[in-house]
Tab-separated table of C-alpha atoms in Angstrom:
chain	number	residue	atom	x	y	z
I	1	UNK	CA	103.248	134.301	104.931
I	2	UNK	CA	102.126	137.591	102.996
I	3	UNK	CA	105.676	139.024	102.875
I	4	UNK	CA	108.567	136.009	103.457
I	5	UNK	CA	108.138	132.741	101.153
I	6	UNK	CA	106.214	129.818	102.762
I	7	UNK	CA	109.211	127.295	103.875
I	8	UNK	CA	109.156	124.231	102.460
I	9	UNK	CA	110.368	121.040	103.511
I	10	UNK	CA	110.009	117.797	101.330
I	11	UNK	CA	110.483	114.230	101.535
I	12	UNK	CA	110.170	112.835	98.452
I	13	UNK	CA	112.731	114.750	96.216
I	14	UNK	CA	115.827	112.653	96.128
I	15	UNK	CA	118.503	112.448	93.406
I	16	UNK	CA	118.243	108.299	93.884
I	17	UNK	CA	117.482	107.327	90.782
I	18	UNK	CA	114.744	103.942	89.769
I	19	UNK	CA	111.648	105.813	90.999
I	20	UNK	CA	109.243	107.863	89.226
I	21	UNK	CA	111.431	111.236	89.916
I	22	UNK	CA	107.923	113.280	90.444
I	23	UNK	CA	109.165	114.897	93.500
I	24	UNK	CA	112.941	116.000	92.191
I	25	UNK	CA	111.426	116.476	88.918
I	26	UNK	CA	108.033	117.750	89.074
I	27	UNK	CA	108.377	119.156	93.086
I	28	UNK	CA	111.390	120.791	93.170
I	29	UNK	CA	111.194	122.872	89.594
I	30	UNK	CA	108.389	123.954	90.264
I	31	UNK	CA	109.258	125.444	93.967
I	32	UNK	CA	112.315	127.427	93.012
I	33	UNK	CA	110.224	129.134	90.153
I	34	UNK	CA	108.081	130.476	92.009
I	35	UNK	CA	108.879	133.603	94.844
I	36	UNK	CA	106.151	132.747	97.208
I	37	UNK	CA	108.552	129.471	98.411
I	38	UNK	CA	111.712	128.304	99.789
I	39	UNK	CA	112.627	124.828	99.621
I	40	UNK	CA	114.127	124.995	102.898
I	41	UNK	CA	114.358	121.121	103.628
I	42	UNK	CA	114.613	117.619	102.364
I	43	UNK	CA	114.027	114.280	104.120
I	44	UNK	CA	115.129	111.245	103.086
I	45	UNK	CA	115.336	107.474	104.165
I	46	UNK	CA	118.987	107.958	104.607
I	47	UNK	CA	121.554	110.594	105.910
I	48	UNK	CA	123.677	110.511	102.969
I	49	UNK	CA	121.544	110.514	100.104
I	50	UNK	CA	119.026	113.172	102.601
I	51	UNK	CA	122.498	115.435	101.845
I	52	UNK	CA	123.090	115.006	98.798
I	53	UNK	CA	119.798	116.074	97.992
I	54	UNK	CA	119.494	118.899	99.783
I	55	UNK	CA	123.075	120.175	98.480
I	56	UNK	CA	121.738	119.214	94.716
I	57	UNK	CA	118.111	121.333	95.539
I	58	UNK	CA	119.947	124.068	97.373
I	59	UNK	CA	117.845	123.510	100.467
I	60	UNK	CA	119.345	124.555	103.995
I	61	UNK	CA	118.009	121.429	105.776
I	62	UNK	CA	118.878	117.715	105.155
I	63	UNK	CA	116.996	115.029	107.381
I	64	UNK	CA	116.342	111.263	107.182
I	65	UNK	CA	113.876	111.378	110.522
I	66	UNK	CA	110.533	112.687	109.287
I	67	UNK	CA	109.643	113.621	112.357
I	68	UNK	CA	112.823	115.286	113.271
I	69	UNK	CA	111.524	117.265	109.592
I	70	UNK	CA	107.986	118.504	110.600
I	71	UNK	CA	108.825	119.906	113.731
I	72	UNK	CA	111.490	122.080	112.723
I	73	UNK	CA	110.185	125.783	113.421
I	74	UNK	CA	112.009	126.844	109.922
I	75	UNK	CA	109.210	124.260	107.744
I	76	UNK	CA	106.256	126.348	107.145
I	77	UNK	CA	104.451	123.092	104.902
I	78	UNK	CA	105.746	120.078	104.275
I	79	UNK	CA	105.156	118.568	101.437
I	80	UNK	CA	105.323	114.328	101.082
I	81	UNK	CA	105.834	112.772	97.043
I	82	UNK	CA	106.613	109.231	97.920
I	83	UNK	CA	105.559	106.341	96.879
I	84	UNK	CA	101.633	105.660	97.324
I	85	UNK	CA	102.010	103.215	100.237
I	86	UNK	CA	103.959	105.307	102.618
I	87	UNK	CA	102.059	108.743	102.298
I	88	UNK	CA	99.246	107.651	105.048
I	89	UNK	CA	102.774	107.719	107.719
I	90	UNK	CA	104.696	110.860	106.647
I	91	UNK	CA	101.156	112.382	106.164
I	92	UNK	CA	100.277	111.713	109.702
I	93	UNK	CA	103.632	112.887	111.412
I	94	UNK	CA	103.115	116.060	109.568
I	95	UNK	CA	99.504	116.955	111.459
I	96	UNK	CA	100.905	115.582	114.435
I	97	UNK	CA	103.566	117.898	114.760
I	98	UNK	CA	100.456	120.588	113.547
I	99	UNK	CA	101.752	121.416	110.549
I	100	UNK	CA	100.013	122.145	107.365
I	101	UNK	CA	100.546	118.850	103.882
I	102	UNK	CA	100.333	118.883	100.721
I	103	UNK	CA	100.305	114.877	99.740
I	104	UNK	CA	100.165	113.990	96.244
I	105	UNK	CA	97.530	111.925	94.740
I	106	UNK	CA	96.284	109.184	95.226
I	107	UNK	CA	95.575	110.411	98.979
I	108	UNK	CA	96.180	107.413	100.482
I	109	UNK	CA	96.690	103.402	99.280
I	110	UNK	CA	92.690	102.882	99.830
I	111	UNK	CA	89.641	104.724	101.052
I	112	UNK	CA	90.613	103.450	104.717
I	113	UNK	CA	93.944	105.672	104.740
I	114	UNK	CA	91.869	108.627	102.958
I	115	UNK	CA	89.595	108.741	105.558
I	116	UNK	CA	92.542	108.552	108.342
I	117	UNK	CA	94.334	111.404	107.117
I	118	UNK	CA	91.112	113.545	106.056
I	119	UNK	CA	89.721	112.801	109.823
I	120	UNK	CA	93.290	113.213	111.678
I	121	UNK	CA	93.262	116.914	109.740
I	122	UNK	CA	89.958	118.212	110.028
I	123	UNK	CA	90.356	117.355	114.317
I	124	UNK	CA	93.378	119.137	113.623
I	125	UNK	CA	91.906	121.768	112.131
I	126	UNK	CA	94.845	122.193	109.890
I	127	UNK	CA	95.400	122.810	106.402
I	128	UNK	CA	96.072	120.319	103.819
I	129	UNK	CA	96.540	120.011	99.683
I	130	UNK	CA	96.607	117.286	97.624
I	131	UNK	CA	98.088	116.999	94.016
I	132	UNK	CA	95.066	117.080	92.046
I	133	UNK	CA	96.940	119.138	89.552
I	134	UNK	CA	94.041	118.628	86.382
I	135	UNK	CA	92.405	121.671	88.810
I	136	UNK	CA	95.040	124.198	88.278
I	137	UNK	CA	95.454	123.402	84.476
I	138	UNK	CA	94.753	126.858	82.554
I	139	UNK	CA	92.223	125.061	80.173
I	140	UNK	CA	90.632	122.788	82.546
I	141	UNK	CA	90.209	126.201	84.544
I	142	UNK	CA	89.066	128.184	81.641
I	143	UNK	CA	86.446	125.580	80.557
I	144	UNK	CA	85.055	125.110	83.964
I	145	UNK	CA	84.676	129.266	83.906
I	146	UNK	CA	83.068	128.669	80.234
I	147	UNK	CA	80.584	125.736	81.253
I	148	UNK	CA	79.940	128.119	84.600
I	149	UNK	CA	79.364	130.600	82.109
I	150	UNK	CA	76.660	129.165	79.830
I	151	UNK	CA	79.025	128.155	76.857
I	152	UNK	CA	77.631	124.941	76.381
I	153	UNK	CA	73.761	125.901	77.531
I	154	UNK	CA	72.430	122.537	79.515
I	155	UNK	CA	75.493	119.747	79.602
I	156	UNK	CA	73.676	116.419	78.091
I	157	UNK	CA	76.852	114.326	78.159
I	158	UNK	CA	79.864	113.792	78.310
I	159	UNK	CA	82.353	110.780	77.062
I	160	UNK	CA	86.066	110.755	78.112
I	161	UNK	CA	88.635	108.488	77.228
I	162	UNK	CA	92.281	108.000	78.980
I	163	UNK	CA	94.871	105.738	76.685
I	164	UNK	CA	98.293	106.051	78.228
I	165	UNK	CA	101.610	104.469	77.515
I	166	UNK	CA	101.438	100.559	79.401
I	167	UNK	CA	105.026	99.696	80.845
I	168	UNK	CA	105.089	96.184	80.946
I	169	UNK	CA	108.939	95.862	81.906
I	170	UNK	CA	109.859	97.959	85.003
I	171	UNK	CA	112.487	98.444	87.600
I	172	UNK	CA	112.995	97.615	91.702
I	173	UNK	CA	111.600	101.625	91.805
I	174	UNK	CA	107.987	100.895	90.287
I	175	UNK	CA	107.616	97.373	89.943
I	176	UNK	CA	105.696	97.910	93.205
I	177	UNK	CA	102.911	99.121	91.521
I	178	UNK	CA	101.734	95.597	89.662
I	179	UNK	CA	100.156	95.080	93.016
I	180	UNK	CA	96.767	96.633	93.414
I	181	UNK	CA	96.663	96.689	96.923
I	182	UNK	CA	99.532	99.824	96.929
I	183	UNK	CA	97.135	101.765	95.073
I	184	UNK	CA	98.734	103.553	92.761
I	185	UNK	CA	97.487	102.318	89.028
I	186	UNK	CA	95.584	103.292	86.153
I	187	UNK	CA	92.328	103.304	87.597
I	188	UNK	CA	93.532	106.016	90.711
I	189	UNK	CA	96.057	108.012	89.138
I	190	UNK	CA	95.412	108.403	85.446
I	191	UNK	CA	91.930	107.792	85.452
I	192	UNK	CA	91.910	109.412	88.975
I	193	UNK	CA	92.998	112.878	87.798
I	194	UNK	CA	90.966	112.673	84.582
I	195	UNK	CA	87.283	112.203	86.508
I	196	UNK	CA	88.830	114.369	89.068
I	197	UNK	CA	88.698	117.009	86.132
I	198	UNK	CA	85.527	116.038	84.609
I	199	UNK	CA	83.686	116.582	88.309
I	200	UNK	CA	85.866	119.511	88.654
I	201	UNK	CA	84.059	121.223	85.296
I	202	UNK	CA	80.792	119.190	85.558
I	203	UNK	CA	80.344	118.590	89.280
I	204	UNK	CA	80.289	115.274	90.976
I	205	UNK	CA	78.858	111.735	89.676
I	206	UNK	CA	75.035	110.600	91.408
I	207	UNK	CA	75.744	106.605	90.220
I	208	UNK	CA	78.121	104.328	88.313
I	209	UNK	CA	78.614	100.949	86.570
I	210	UNK	CA	81.740	99.721	86.055
I	211	UNK	CA	83.365	96.892	84.683
I	212	UNK	CA	86.804	96.588	86.152
I	213	UNK	CA	89.537	94.202	84.114
I	214	UNK	CA	93.069	93.434	84.392
I	215	UNK	CA	94.064	93.235	80.647
I	216	UNK	CA	98.041	92.661	80.823
I	217	UNK	CA	98.680	90.375	83.618
I	218	UNK	CA	102.525	89.988	83.840
I	219	UNK	CA	105.562	92.502	83.674
I	220	UNK	CA	109.288	91.682	83.543
I	221	UNK	CA	111.224	92.866	86.220
I	222	UNK	CA	114.138	94.149	84.253
I	223	UNK	CA	116.633	94.427	87.733
I	224	UNK	CA	115.737	90.308	88.293
I	225	UNK	CA	114.498	89.323	84.730
I	226	UNK	CA	111.287	88.201	86.594
I	227	UNK	CA	107.691	87.593	85.440
I	228	UNK	CA	105.889	89.485	88.193
I	229	UNK	CA	101.985	88.681	88.522
I	230	UNK	CA	99.768	91.791	88.184
I	231	UNK	CA	96.543	92.502	90.274
I	232	UNK	CA	96.644	95.910	89.411
I	233	UNK	CA	93.684	97.006	87.036
I	234	UNK	CA	94.611	98.398	83.650
I	235	UNK	CA	90.980	98.181	81.920
I	236	UNK	CA	88.313	100.187	83.332
I	237	UNK	CA	85.003	101.229	81.624
I	238	UNK	CA	82.057	103.338	83.624
I	239	UNK	CA	78.851	104.327	82.261
I	240	UNK	CA	77.463	107.355	85.238
I	241	UNK	CA	75.680	109.777	85.952
I	242	UNK	CA	75.972	113.106	87.236
I	243	UNK	CA	74.234	115.182	89.775
I	244	UNK	CA	72.628	117.249	87.566
I	245	UNK	CA	71.365	114.262	85.040
I	246	UNK	CA	74.343	114.600	82.225
I	247	UNK	CA	75.647	111.073	81.153
I	248	UNK	CA	78.959	109.887	81.102
I	249	UNK	CA	80.989	107.370	79.602
I	250	UNK	CA	84.342	107.102	80.605
I	251	UNK	CA	87.375	104.468	79.904
I	252	UNK	CA	90.660	104.238	81.008
I	253	UNK	CA	92.914	101.474	79.143
I	254	UNK	CA	96.876	101.442	79.657
I	255	UNK	CA	97.697	99.976	75.621
I	256	UNK	CA	101.339	98.968	74.316
I	257	UNK	CA	101.199	100.415	71.260
I	258	UNK	CA	99.534	103.762	70.076
I	259	UNK	CA	98.283	105.223	73.262
I	260	UNK	CA	96.031	108.580	72.381
I	261	UNK	CA	96.256	110.420	75.597
I	262	UNK	CA	92.896	112.006	77.256
I	263	UNK	CA	90.098	113.611	75.797
I	264	UNK	CA	87.024	115.025	77.355
I	265	UNK	CA	83.938	115.541	75.339
I	266	UNK	CA	81.456	117.842	76.657
I	267	UNK	CA	77.836	118.351	75.035
I	268	UNK	CA	75.528	120.355	75.656
I	269	UNK	CA	72.341	122.125	74.882
I	270	UNK	CA	73.975	124.780	73.114
I	271	UNK	CA	77.914	123.695	72.058
I	272	UNK	CA	80.525	121.641	72.901
I	273	UNK	CA	84.262	122.097	74.091
I	274	UNK	CA	87.032	119.027	74.214
I	275	UNK	CA	90.076	119.164	75.846
I	276	UNK	CA	92.801	116.584	74.507
I	277	UNK	CA	96.406	116.367	76.116
I	278	UNK	CA	98.978	113.734	76.910
I	279	UNK	CA	97.463	113.720	80.189
I	280	UNK	CA	94.885	115.956	82.191
I	281	UNK	CA	97.053	116.888	85.174
I	282	UNK	CA	100.552	117.489	83.477
I	283	UNK	CA	99.319	118.889	80.038
I	284	UNK	CA	99.800	120.481	77.388
I	285	UNK	CA	96.329	120.963	76.982
I	286	UNK	CA	94.426	121.603	73.808
I	287	UNK	CA	90.717	122.959	74.500
I	288	UNK	CA	88.577	123.729	71.179
I	289	UNK	CA	85.040	124.413	71.210
I	290	UNK	CA	81.993	125.371	69.336
I	291	UNK	CA	77.833	126.846	70.186
I	292	UNK	CA	75.404	126.112	67.966
I	293	UNK	CA	76.521	125.386	63.880
I	294	UNK	CA	79.583	127.129	64.604
I	295	UNK	CA	83.005	124.888	63.165
I	296	UNK	CA	85.009	124.286	66.412
I	297	UNK	CA	87.900	126.749	67.090
I	298	UNK	CA	90.642	126.787	69.709
I	299	UNK	CA	90.212	128.439	72.647
I	300	UNK	CA	92.959	130.083	74.276
I	301	UNK	CA	93.058	130.724	78.331
I	302	UNK	CA	93.468	134.829	78.631
I	303	UNK	CA	96.551	135.271	80.761
I	304	UNK	CA	95.295	135.420	83.491
I	305	UNK	CA	94.581	131.906	84.024
I	306	UNK	CA	98.129	131.419	83.890
I	307	UNK	CA	99.864	133.826	86.810
I	308	UNK	CA	103.149	131.517	87.364
I	309	UNK	CA	106.606	133.073	85.918
I	310	UNK	CA	107.403	132.547	81.966
I	311	UNK	CA	110.410	130.679	82.693
I	312	UNK	CA	108.682	128.149	84.578
I	313	UNK	CA	110.193	124.391	83.064
I	314	UNK	CA	107.295	123.442	80.556
I	315	UNK	CA	106.620	119.607	81.307
I	316	UNK	CA	105.628	117.763	84.791
I	317	UNK	CA	106.721	120.744	86.719
I	318	UNK	CA	104.355	123.460	84.937
I	319	UNK	CA	100.826	122.286	86.576
I	320	UNK	CA	102.859	121.555	90.099
I	321	UNK	CA	103.718	125.309	89.716
I	322	UNK	CA	100.163	126.377	89.035
I	323	UNK	CA	98.807	124.502	92.270
I	324	UNK	CA	101.731	125.569	94.413
I	325	UNK	CA	100.957	129.239	93.524
I	326	UNK	CA	97.417	128.894	94.308
I	327	UNK	CA	98.172	126.943	97.444
I	328	UNK	CA	100.389	130.397	98.440
I	329	UNK	CA	97.566	133.271	97.673
I	330	UNK	CA	95.153	130.047	99.889
I	331	UNK	CA	97.971	130.735	103.032
I	332	UNK	CA	98.572	133.785	102.664
I	333	UNK	CA	94.606	134.558	102.416
I	334	UNK	CA	93.647	132.519	105.112
I	335	UNK	CA	91.143	130.640	102.327
I	336	UNK	CA	89.938	127.120	101.765
I	337	UNK	CA	92.306	125.770	99.038
I	338	UNK	CA	90.633	122.725	97.173
I	339	UNK	CA	91.527	120.501	96.196
I	340	UNK	CA	92.498	119.399	100.371
I	341	UNK	CA	91.767	116.215	102.111
I	342	UNK	CA	87.971	115.938	101.760
I	343	UNK	CA	88.087	116.321	98.267
I	344	UNK	CA	90.244	113.255	97.884
I	345	UNK	CA	88.308	111.495	100.713
I	346	UNK	CA	85.540	111.998	97.862
I	347	UNK	CA	87.283	111.039	95.036
I	348	UNK	CA	88.569	108.183	97.068
I	349	UNK	CA	84.592	106.826	97.953
I	350	UNK	CA	84.140	107.465	94.016
I	351	UNK	CA	87.448	105.241	92.786
I	352	UNK	CA	85.936	102.667	95.663
I	353	UNK	CA	82.574	102.457	94.442
I	354	UNK	CA	83.796	102.016	90.658
I	355	UNK	CA	85.311	98.987	91.625
I	356	UNK	CA	82.586	97.839	94.213
I	357	UNK	CA	80.397	98.056	91.226
I	358	UNK	CA	82.226	96.384	88.563
I	359	UNK	CA	82.642	93.757	91.435
I	360	UNK	CA	79.270	93.501	92.732
I	361	UNK	CA	77.726	93.754	88.957
I	362	UNK	CA	75.645	96.598	89.776
I	363	UNK	CA	74.830	99.929	89.731
I	364	UNK	CA	75.846	102.053	92.806
I	365	UNK	CA	74.454	105.440	93.964
I	366	UNK	CA	77.387	107.792	95.695
């Protein structure tokens, strides 16, 4: 893999409309922008769609059977970019074939599924990667290094707010997210990505005390006109303590009007950093900081924090490409990749603890 591109077989990139389009609109352009990769194969549930998608994306091979794709000798890396409830079966197929597997976040629809996939990868000693792309964002990585170098001194408190747009009218491709059991909701996705970014910056939680609620209780199904009951949470408030004793206030809420995006404030004994953007994992983000009594000023990451080609499409492909660049070098050098399935399992455990804290109305230690 040092001299030839990593050949990727992707399941979930399709020309079919109606879903999130994350595979086609984020992963495909990211892979196409990077010389370290070749989009070799596409797998969808139907033969006709598979052929059309492979042709549209410039992939040589088309499959409508996941077992056939993962077994093909020209597929080096399996990328699973589908609805969360389908992750487990597709990931396990890749692992059974002995292939390295990338899976989008959340890894599983619940903690049990995440545990099963992480255990299977560990037992087979296979390389794994998970799509927590905030860890590859240049501003997040720069902020992490600044904190490690003592920019803020001892971290005292952090305040995090995540306020994305509430989407209350959805078609068949996204209405399934109303069901808590499907594992794709504001707690796991915008909340999960952002709380992972916070842990990447400051370390893990030692304890959480949380309230989890559903404030918008019905969505309209645009394909049928029916009103769909929502059990997925859309308002999450967490008071937590990190391993290093820093105190954290963390709030996630989808709002019908005037969403404010993501804001991560970190205050220490010597200075402060504030990271803002529409979303931590997609960006574009902005980082400002100050030490002592200095005014807050913008902090621009040095060029080394953005190693991908400058003509990589902006928006959703950008941090996905940043992540794939890091994956290529990890595979080439035989080095660990962070985040992998073990890290995803750690994040699932934190999310489960948040839910348990709310249900049992008590603080939960991790």
